[in-house]
Tab-separated table of C-alpha atoms in Angstrom:
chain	number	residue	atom	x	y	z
P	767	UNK	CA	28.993	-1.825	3.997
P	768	UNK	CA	29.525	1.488	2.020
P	769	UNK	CA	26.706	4.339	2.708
P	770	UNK	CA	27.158	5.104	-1.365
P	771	UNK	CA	26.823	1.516	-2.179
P	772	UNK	CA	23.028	1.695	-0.265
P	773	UNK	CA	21.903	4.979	-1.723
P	774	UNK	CA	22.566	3.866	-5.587
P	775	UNK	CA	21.183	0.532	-4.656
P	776	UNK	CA	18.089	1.821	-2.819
P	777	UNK	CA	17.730	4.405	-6.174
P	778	UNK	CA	18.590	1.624	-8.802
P	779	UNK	CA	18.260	-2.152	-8.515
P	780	UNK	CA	16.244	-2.203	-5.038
P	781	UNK	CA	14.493	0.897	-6.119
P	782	UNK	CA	11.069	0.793	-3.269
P	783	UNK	CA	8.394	1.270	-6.097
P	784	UNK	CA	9.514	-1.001	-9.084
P	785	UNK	CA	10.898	-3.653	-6.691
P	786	UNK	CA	9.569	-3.619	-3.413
P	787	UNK	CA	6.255	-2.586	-4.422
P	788	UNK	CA	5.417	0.221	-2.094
P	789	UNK	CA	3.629	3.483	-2.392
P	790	UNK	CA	1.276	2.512	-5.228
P	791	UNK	CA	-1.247	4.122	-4.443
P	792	UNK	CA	-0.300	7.929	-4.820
P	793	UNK	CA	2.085	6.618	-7.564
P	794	UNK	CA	-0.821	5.775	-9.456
P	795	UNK	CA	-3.368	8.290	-8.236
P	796	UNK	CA	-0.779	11.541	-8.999
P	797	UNK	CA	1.213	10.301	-12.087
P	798	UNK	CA	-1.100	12.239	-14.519
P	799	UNK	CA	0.882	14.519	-15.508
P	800	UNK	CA	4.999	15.208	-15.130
P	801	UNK	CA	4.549	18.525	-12.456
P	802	UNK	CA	2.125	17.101	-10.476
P	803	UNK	CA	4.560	13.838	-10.345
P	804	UNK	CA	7.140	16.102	-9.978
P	805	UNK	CA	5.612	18.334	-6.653
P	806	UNK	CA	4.663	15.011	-4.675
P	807	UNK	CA	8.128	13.091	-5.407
P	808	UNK	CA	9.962	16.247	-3.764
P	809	UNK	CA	7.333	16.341	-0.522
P	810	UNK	CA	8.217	12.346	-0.528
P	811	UNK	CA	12.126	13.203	-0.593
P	812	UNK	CA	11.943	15.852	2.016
P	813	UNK	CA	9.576	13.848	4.283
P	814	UNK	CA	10.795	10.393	3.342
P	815	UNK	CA	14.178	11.408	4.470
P	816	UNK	CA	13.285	13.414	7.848
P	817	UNK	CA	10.884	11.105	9.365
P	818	UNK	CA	13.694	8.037	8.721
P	819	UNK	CA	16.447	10.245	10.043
P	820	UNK	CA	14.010	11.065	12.938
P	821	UNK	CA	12.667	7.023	13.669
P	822	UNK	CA	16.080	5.805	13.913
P	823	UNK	CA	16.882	6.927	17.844
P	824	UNK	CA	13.678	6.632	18.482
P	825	UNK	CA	13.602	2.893	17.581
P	826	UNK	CA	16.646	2.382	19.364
P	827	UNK	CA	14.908	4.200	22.282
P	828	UNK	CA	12.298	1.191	22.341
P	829	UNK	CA	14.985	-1.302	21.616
P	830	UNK	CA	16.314	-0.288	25.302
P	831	UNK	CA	13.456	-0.229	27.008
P	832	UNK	CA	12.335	-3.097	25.255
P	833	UNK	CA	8.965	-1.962	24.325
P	834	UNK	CA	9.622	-2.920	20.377
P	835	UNK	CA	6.246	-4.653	19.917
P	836	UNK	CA	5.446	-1.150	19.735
P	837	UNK	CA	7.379	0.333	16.947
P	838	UNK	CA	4.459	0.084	14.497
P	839	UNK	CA	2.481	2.580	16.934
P	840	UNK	CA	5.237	5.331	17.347
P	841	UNK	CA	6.434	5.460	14.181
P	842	UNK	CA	3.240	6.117	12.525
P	843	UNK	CA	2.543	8.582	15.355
P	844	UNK	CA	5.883	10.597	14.380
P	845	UNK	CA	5.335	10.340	10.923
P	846	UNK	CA	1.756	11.865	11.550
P	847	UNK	CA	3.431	14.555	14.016
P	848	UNK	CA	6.460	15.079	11.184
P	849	UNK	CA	4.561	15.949	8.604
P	850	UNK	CA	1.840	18.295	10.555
P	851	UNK	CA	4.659	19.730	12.478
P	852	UNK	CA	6.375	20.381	8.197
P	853	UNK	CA	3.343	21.823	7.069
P	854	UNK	CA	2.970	24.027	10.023
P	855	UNK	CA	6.554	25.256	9.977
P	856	UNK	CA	6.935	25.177	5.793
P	857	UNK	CA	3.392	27.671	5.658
P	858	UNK	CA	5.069	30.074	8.589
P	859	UNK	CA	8.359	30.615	7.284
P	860	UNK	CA	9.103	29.176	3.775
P	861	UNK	CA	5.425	29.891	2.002
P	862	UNK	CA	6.890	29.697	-1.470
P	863	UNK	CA	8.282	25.958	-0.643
P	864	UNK	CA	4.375	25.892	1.070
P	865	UNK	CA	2.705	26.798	-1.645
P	866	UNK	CA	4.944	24.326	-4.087
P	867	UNK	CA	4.077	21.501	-2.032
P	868	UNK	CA	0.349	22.097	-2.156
P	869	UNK	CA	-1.859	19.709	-1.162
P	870	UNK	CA	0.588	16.620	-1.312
P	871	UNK	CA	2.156	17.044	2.167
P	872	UNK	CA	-0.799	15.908	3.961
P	873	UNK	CA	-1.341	12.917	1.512
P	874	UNK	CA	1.948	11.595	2.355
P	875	UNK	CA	0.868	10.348	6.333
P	876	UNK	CA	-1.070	7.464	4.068
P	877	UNK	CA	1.878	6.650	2.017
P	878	UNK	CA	3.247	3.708	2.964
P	879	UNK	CA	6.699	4.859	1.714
P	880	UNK	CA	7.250	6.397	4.844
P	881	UNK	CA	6.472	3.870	6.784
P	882	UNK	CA	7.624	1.187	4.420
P	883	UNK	CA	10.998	2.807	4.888
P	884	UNK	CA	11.253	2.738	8.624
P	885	UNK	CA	10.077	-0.871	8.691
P	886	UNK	CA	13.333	-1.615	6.550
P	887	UNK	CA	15.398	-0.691	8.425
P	888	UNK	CA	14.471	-2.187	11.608
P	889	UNK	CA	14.005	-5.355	8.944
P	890	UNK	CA	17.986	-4.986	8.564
P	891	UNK	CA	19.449	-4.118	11.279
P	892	UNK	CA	20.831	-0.468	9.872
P	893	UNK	CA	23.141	1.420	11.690
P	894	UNK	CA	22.187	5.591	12.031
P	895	UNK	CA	24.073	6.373	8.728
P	896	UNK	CA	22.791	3.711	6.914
P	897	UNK	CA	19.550	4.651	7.751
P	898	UNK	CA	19.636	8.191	6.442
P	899	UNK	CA	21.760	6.676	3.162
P	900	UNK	CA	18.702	4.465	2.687
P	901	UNK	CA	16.001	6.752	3.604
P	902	UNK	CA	17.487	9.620	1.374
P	903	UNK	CA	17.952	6.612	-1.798
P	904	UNK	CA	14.887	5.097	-1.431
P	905	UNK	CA	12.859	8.407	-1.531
P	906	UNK	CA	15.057	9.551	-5.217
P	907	UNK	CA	14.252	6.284	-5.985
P	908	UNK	CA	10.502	6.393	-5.908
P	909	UNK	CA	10.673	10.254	-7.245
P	910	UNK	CA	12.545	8.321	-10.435
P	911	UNK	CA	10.187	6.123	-10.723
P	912	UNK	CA	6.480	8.643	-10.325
P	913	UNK	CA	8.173	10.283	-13.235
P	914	UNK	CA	9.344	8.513	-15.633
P	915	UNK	CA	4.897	6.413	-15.217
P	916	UNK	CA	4.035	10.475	-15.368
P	917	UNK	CA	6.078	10.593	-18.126
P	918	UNK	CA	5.090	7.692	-20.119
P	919	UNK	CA	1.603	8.408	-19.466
P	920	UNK	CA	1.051	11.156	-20.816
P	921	UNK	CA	2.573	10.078	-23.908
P	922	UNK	CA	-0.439	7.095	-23.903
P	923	UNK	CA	-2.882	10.080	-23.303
P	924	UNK	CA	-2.145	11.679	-25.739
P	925	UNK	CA	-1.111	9.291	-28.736
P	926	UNK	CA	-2.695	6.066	-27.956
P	927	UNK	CA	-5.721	4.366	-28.432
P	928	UNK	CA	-6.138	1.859	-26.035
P	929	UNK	CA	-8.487	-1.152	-25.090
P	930	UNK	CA	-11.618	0.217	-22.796
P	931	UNK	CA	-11.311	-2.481	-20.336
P	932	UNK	CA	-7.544	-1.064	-19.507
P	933	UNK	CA	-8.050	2.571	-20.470
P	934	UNK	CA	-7.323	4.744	-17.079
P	935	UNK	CA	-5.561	2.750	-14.375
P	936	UNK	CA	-5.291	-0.725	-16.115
P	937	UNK	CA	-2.922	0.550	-18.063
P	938	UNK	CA	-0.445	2.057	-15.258
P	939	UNK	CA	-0.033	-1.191	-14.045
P	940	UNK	CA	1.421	-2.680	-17.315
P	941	UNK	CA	3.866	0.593	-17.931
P	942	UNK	CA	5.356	-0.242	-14.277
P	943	UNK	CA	5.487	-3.956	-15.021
P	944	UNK	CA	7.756	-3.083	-17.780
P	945	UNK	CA	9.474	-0.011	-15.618
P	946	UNK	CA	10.163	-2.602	-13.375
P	947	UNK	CA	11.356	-5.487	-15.914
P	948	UNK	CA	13.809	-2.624	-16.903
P	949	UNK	CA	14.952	-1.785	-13.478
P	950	UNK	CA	15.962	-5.901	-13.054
P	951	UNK	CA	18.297	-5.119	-15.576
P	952	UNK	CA	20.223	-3.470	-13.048
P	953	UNK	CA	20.363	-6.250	-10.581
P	954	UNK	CA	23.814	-6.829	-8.942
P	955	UNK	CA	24.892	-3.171	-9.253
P	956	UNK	CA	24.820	-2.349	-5.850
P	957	UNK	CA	24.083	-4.772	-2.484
P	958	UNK	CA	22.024	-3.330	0.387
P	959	UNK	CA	22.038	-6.072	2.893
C	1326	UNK	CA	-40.572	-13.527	-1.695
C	1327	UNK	CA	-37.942	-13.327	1.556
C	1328	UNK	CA	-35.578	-13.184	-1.878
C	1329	UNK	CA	-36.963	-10.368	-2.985
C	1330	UNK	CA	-37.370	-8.319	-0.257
C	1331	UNK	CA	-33.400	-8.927	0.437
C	1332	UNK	CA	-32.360	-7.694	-2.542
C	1333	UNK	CA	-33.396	-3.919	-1.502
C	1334	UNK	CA	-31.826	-4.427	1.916
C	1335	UNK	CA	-29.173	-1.968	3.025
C	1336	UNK	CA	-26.898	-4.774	4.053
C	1337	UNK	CA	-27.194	-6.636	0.601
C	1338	UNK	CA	-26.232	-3.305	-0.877
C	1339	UNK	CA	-23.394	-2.804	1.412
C	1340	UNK	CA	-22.183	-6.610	0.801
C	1341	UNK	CA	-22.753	-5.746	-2.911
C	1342	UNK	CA	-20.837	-2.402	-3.191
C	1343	UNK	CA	-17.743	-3.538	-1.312
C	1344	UNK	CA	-17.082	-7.022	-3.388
C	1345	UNK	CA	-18.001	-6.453	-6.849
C	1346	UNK	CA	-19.570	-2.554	-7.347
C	1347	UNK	CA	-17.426	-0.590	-5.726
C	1348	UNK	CA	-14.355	-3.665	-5.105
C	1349	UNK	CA	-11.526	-1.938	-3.500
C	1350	UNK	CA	-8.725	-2.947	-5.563
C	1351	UNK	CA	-10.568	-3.526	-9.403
C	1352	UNK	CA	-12.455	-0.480	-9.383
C	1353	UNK	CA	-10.821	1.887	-6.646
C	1354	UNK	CA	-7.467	0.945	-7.202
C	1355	UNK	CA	-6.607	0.740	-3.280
C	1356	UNK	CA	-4.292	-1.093	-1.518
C	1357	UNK	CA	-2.144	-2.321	-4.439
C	1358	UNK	CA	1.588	-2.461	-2.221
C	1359	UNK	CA	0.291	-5.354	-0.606
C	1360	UNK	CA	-1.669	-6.802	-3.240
C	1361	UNK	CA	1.198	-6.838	-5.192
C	1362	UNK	CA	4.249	-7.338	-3.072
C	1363	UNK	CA	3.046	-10.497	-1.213
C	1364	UNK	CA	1.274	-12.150	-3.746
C	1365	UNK	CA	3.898	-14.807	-5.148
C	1366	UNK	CA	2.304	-16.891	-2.823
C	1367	UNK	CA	-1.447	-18.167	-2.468
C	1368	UNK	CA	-1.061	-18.902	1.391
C	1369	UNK	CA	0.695	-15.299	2.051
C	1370	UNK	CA	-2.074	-14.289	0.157
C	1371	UNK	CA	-4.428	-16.076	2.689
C	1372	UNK	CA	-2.947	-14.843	5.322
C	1373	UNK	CA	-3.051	-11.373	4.406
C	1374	UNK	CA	-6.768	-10.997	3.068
C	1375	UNK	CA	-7.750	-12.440	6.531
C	1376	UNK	CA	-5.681	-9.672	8.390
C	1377	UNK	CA	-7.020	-6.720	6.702
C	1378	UNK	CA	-10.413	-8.126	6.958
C	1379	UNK	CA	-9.688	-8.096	10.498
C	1380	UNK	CA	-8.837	-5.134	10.396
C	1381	UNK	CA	-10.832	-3.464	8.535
C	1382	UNK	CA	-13.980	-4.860	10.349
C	1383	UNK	CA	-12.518	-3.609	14.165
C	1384	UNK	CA	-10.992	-0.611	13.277
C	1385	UNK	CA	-14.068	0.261	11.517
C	1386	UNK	CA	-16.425	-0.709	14.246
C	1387	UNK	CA	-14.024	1.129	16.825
C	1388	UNK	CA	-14.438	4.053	15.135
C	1389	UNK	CA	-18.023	4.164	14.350
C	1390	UNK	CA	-18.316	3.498	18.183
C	1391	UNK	CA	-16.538	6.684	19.085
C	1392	UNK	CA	-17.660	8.630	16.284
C	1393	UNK	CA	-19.228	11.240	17.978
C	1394	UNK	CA	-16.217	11.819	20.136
C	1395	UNK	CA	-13.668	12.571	17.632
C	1396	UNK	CA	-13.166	16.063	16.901
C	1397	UNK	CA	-12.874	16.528	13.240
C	1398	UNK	CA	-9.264	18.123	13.304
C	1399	UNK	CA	-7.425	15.310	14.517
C	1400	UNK	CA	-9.493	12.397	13.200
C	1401	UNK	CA	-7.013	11.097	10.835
C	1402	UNK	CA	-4.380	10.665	13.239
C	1403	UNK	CA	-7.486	9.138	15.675
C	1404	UNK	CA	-7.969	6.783	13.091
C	1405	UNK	CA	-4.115	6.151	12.431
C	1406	UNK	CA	-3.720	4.751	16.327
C	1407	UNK	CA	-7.123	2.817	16.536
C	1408	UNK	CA	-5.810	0.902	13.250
C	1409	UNK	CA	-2.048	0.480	14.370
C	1410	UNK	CA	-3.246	-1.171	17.671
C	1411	UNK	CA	-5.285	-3.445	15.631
C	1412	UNK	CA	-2.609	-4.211	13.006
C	1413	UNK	CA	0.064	-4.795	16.439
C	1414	UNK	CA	-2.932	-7.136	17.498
C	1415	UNK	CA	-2.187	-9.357	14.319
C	1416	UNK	CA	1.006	-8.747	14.178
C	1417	UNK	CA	1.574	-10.495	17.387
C	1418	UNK	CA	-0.589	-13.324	16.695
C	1419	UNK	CA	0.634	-14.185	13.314
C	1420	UNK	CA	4.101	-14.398	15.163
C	1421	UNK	CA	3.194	-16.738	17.911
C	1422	UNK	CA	0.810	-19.218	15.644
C	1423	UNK	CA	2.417	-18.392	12.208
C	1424	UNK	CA	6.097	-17.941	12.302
C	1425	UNK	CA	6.866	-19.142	8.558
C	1426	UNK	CA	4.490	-17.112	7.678
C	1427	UNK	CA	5.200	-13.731	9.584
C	1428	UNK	CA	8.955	-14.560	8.293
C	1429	UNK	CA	7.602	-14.072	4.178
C	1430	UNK	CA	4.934	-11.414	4.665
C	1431	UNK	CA	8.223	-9.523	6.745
C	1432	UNK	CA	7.893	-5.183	6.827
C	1433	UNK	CA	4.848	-5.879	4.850
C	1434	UNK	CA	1.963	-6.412	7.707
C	1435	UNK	CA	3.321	-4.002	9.373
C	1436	UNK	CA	2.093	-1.828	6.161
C	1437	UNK	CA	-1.594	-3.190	6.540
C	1438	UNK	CA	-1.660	0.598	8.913
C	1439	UNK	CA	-1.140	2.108	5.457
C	1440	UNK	CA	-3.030	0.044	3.625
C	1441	UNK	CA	-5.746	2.825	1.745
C	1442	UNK	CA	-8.245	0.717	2.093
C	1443	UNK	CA	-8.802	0.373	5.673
C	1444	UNK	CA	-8.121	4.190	6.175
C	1445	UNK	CA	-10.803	4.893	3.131
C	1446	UNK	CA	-13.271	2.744	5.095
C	1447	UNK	CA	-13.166	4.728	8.477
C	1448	UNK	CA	-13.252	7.989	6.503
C	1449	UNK	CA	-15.798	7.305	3.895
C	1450	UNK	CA	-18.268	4.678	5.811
C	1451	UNK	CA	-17.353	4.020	9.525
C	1452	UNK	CA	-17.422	7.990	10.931
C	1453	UNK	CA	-21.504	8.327	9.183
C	1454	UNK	CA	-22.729	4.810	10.004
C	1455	UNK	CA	-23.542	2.959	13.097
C	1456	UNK	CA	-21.599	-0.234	14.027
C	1457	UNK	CA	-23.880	-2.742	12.700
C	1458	UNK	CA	-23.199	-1.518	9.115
C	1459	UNK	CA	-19.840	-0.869	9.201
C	1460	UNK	CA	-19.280	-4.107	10.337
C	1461	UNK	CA	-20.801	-6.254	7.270
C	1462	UNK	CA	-18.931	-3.238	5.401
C	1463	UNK	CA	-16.031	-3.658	6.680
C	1464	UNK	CA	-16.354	-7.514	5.957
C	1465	UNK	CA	-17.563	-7.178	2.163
C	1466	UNK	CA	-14.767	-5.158	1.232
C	1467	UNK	CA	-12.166	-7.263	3.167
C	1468	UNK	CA	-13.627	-10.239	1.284
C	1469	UNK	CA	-13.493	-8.209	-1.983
C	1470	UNK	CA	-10.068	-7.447	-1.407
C	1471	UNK	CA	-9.222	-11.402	-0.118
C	1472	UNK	CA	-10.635	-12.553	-3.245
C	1473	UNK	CA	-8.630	-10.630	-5.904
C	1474	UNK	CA	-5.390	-11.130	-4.107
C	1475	UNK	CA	-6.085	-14.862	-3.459
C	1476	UNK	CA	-6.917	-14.859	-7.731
C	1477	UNK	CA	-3.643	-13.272	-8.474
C	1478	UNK	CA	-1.475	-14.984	-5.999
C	1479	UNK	CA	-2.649	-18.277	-7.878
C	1480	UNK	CA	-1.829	-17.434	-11.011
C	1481	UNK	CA	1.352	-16.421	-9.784
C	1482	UNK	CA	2.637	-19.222	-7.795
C	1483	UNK	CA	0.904	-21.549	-10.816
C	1484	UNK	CA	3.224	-20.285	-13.092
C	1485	UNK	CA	6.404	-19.223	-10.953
C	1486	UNK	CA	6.593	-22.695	-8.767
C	1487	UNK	CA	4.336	-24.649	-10.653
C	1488	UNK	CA	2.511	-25.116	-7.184
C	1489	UNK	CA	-0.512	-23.885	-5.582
C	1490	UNK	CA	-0.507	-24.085	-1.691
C	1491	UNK	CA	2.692	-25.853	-2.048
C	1492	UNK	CA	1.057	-28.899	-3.316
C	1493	UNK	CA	2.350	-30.122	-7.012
C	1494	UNK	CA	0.606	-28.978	-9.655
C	1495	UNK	CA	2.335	-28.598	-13.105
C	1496	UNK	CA	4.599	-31.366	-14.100
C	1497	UNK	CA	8.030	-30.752	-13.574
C	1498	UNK	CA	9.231	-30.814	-17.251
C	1499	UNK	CA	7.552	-27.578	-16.938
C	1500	UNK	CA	9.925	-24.209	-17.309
C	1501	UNK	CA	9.156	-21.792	-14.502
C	1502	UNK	CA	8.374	-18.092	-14.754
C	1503	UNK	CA	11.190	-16.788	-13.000
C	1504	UNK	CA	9.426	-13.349	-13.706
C	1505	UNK	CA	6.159	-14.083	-12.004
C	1506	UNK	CA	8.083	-14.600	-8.329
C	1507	UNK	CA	9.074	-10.562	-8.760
C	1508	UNK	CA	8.158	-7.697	-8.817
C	1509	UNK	CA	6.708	-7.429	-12.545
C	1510	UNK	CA	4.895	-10.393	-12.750
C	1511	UNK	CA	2.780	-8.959	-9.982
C	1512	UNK	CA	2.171	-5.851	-12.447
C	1513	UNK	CA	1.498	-7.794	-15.688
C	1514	UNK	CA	-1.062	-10.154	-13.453
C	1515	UNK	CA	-3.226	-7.187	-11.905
C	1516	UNK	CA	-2.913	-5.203	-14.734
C	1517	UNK	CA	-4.855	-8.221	-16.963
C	1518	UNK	CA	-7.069	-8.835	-14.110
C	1519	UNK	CA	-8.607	-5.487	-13.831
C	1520	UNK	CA	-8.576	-5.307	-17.775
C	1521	UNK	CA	-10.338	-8.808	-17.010
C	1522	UNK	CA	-12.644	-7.581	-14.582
C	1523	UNK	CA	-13.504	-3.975	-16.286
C	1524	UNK	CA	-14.553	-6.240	-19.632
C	1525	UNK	CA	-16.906	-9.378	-18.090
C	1526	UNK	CA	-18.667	-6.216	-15.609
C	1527	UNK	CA	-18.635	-3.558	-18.377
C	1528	UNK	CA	-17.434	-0.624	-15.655
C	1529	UNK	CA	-15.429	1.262	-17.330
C	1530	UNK	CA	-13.379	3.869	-16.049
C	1531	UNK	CA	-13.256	6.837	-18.923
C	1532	UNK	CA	-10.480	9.308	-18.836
């Protein structure tokens, strides 16, 4: 299995918002507008990646002791610690990158991204590289995707008039089932089993 | 007259805000990953709605229990590790009774830890109300939730499998929607349900 063929598949065809369904929830809450898509997609990246790269000994850790009815419990807890420890560190020595990030690092503990992503690869049996291949690929992938909804709706904001039943969030939901009817069309371009 | 009175109750208002006033999915718009990614099937569906009512309704309780011991600082991560054990809890028992089950729902109840809902519930109801409440809270909105994903999830398996609870349905000269077995099926379905919803309730969201 080739650690390129897993990061274009976890960006493109198995992309972890418009085909796995995962991290909906700040997807749809932060896609207002393209910089504000744009700020949490990079805190997603950075932690995304970290936290995976981070989970991966410590599963195997558990896997030798075999304590891996616990998994669920520690990885949640390092995610938590990860991303306090991040915003501790980012606001002491890189303020600017601080400062960028805003308010979206602590959101991400509740994004199930994160923990969506270390539950996959437990799920199939990754190997340390693959892991941070598919960590790294999944994150782009969802930072693709927060964009181009951010993208597309402010385009409805501003030139559409739209049904007041779907007006607001209704409508998300209908731009990503299209996203994601576009994204099938690039099933088969990469396997990540 | 015992009518009456009931409707000014606090627990009719609680039961009343979580499933249609204030329903978690419709109108908050939490907790779609797992509304959407497991609901190509009603009894996944099923199986889910009655694991984050479970959920919801301990980890609530647990917390409103300890409320006064949690310093403020750390409480989300508190919250975080009372819910995890809970979701392990189910975990484990959906694996011993359920194994076909636990096989289809996969990563995905492992995700019922970052499922907004149950986290919203501790923060916004279980840490200012004494157990007794959160507990018919907790139970409302788990039922709100159960009911919109069971809705969906028979639509979906309707018109993908022509089946509902595995059982025959739709003759088979029927063609099946491939589509509504993925990913954007789920989409298109919630998307027409809260449109759905938002129009027979009139509560509009205005933005």
């Amino acid at each position: 299995m080739n650690y390129l063929e897993i990061f274009i598949g976890s960006i493109l065809n198995h992309n972890i918002a418009l085909a796995y369904i995962l991290g909906m929830c700040p997807l749809i809450a932060i896609s207002t507008n393209i910089k504000n898509a744009k700020g949490m997609g990079l805190a997603v990246v950075f932690v995304v990646t970290l936290t995976g790269i981070i989970n991966y000994p410590i599963y195997v850790l558990l896997q030798r002791t075999n304590t891996t009815q616990l998994s669920l419990l520690v990885f949640i807890i390092t995610i938590a610690a990860t991303v306090q420890f991040l915003e501790m560190f980012l606001e002491k020595f890189i303020p600017k990158l601080y400062n960028a990030f805003g308010i979206f690092l602590p959101l991400i503990t509740v994004n199930c991204v994160v923990l969506g992503v270390s539950l996959f690869f437990v799920n199939r049996s990754y190997n340390f590289f693959q892991t941070a291949a598919f960590s790294f690929g999944s994150s782009v992938g969802w930072m693709v995707a927060i964009i181009l909804v951010a993208g597309v709706r402010e385009k409805i904001k501003a030139h559409s008039d739209l049904p007041k039943g779907l007006a607001g969030k209704g409508i998300v939901f209908i731009v990503l089932g299209i996203l994601s009817l576009a994204f099938i069309g690039f099933t088969g371009l990469a396997s990540i089993q | 007259m015992k009518l009456i009175r009931l409707k000014y109750t606090k627990w009719y208002n609680i039961s009343k805000d979580g499933l249609s006033k204030n329903n978690p999915i419709v109108v908050a718009v939490l907790g779609i990953c797992s509304a959407l990614a497991i609901t190509n099937k009603v009894d996944n569906a099923i199986a889910m709605g009655i694991g984050v009512t479970f959920v919801i309704m301990a980890s609530s309780a647990t917390v409103s229990l300890i409320r006064r011991f949690i310093p403020s600082k750390v409480r989300m991560v508190t919250y975080m590790v009372i819910i995890s054990s809970f979701v392990i809890a189910f975990q484990m028992f959906i694996d011993a009774f359920f194994p076909a089950i636990a096989a289809a729902l996969g990563p995905y109840l492992g995700l019922i830890i970052t499922n907004c809902i149950v986290m919203g519930r501790a923060e916004a109801f279980a840490v200012k109300n004494p157990v007794r409440y959160t507990l018919v809270d907790g139970f409302a909105n788990g039922l709100g939730y159960m009911y919109v994903i069971v809705s969906i999830s028979a639509v979906r398996e309707l018109l993908a499998f022509g089946t509902i609870l595995n059982y025959q349905i739709l003759p088979d000269s029927f063609p099946t929607w491939t589509v509504m077995a993925i990913a954007p099926g789920g989409f298109f379905v919630l998307g027409l349900f809260i449109w759905l919803i938002r129009d027979v309730t009139k509560n509009y969201e205005f933005s």
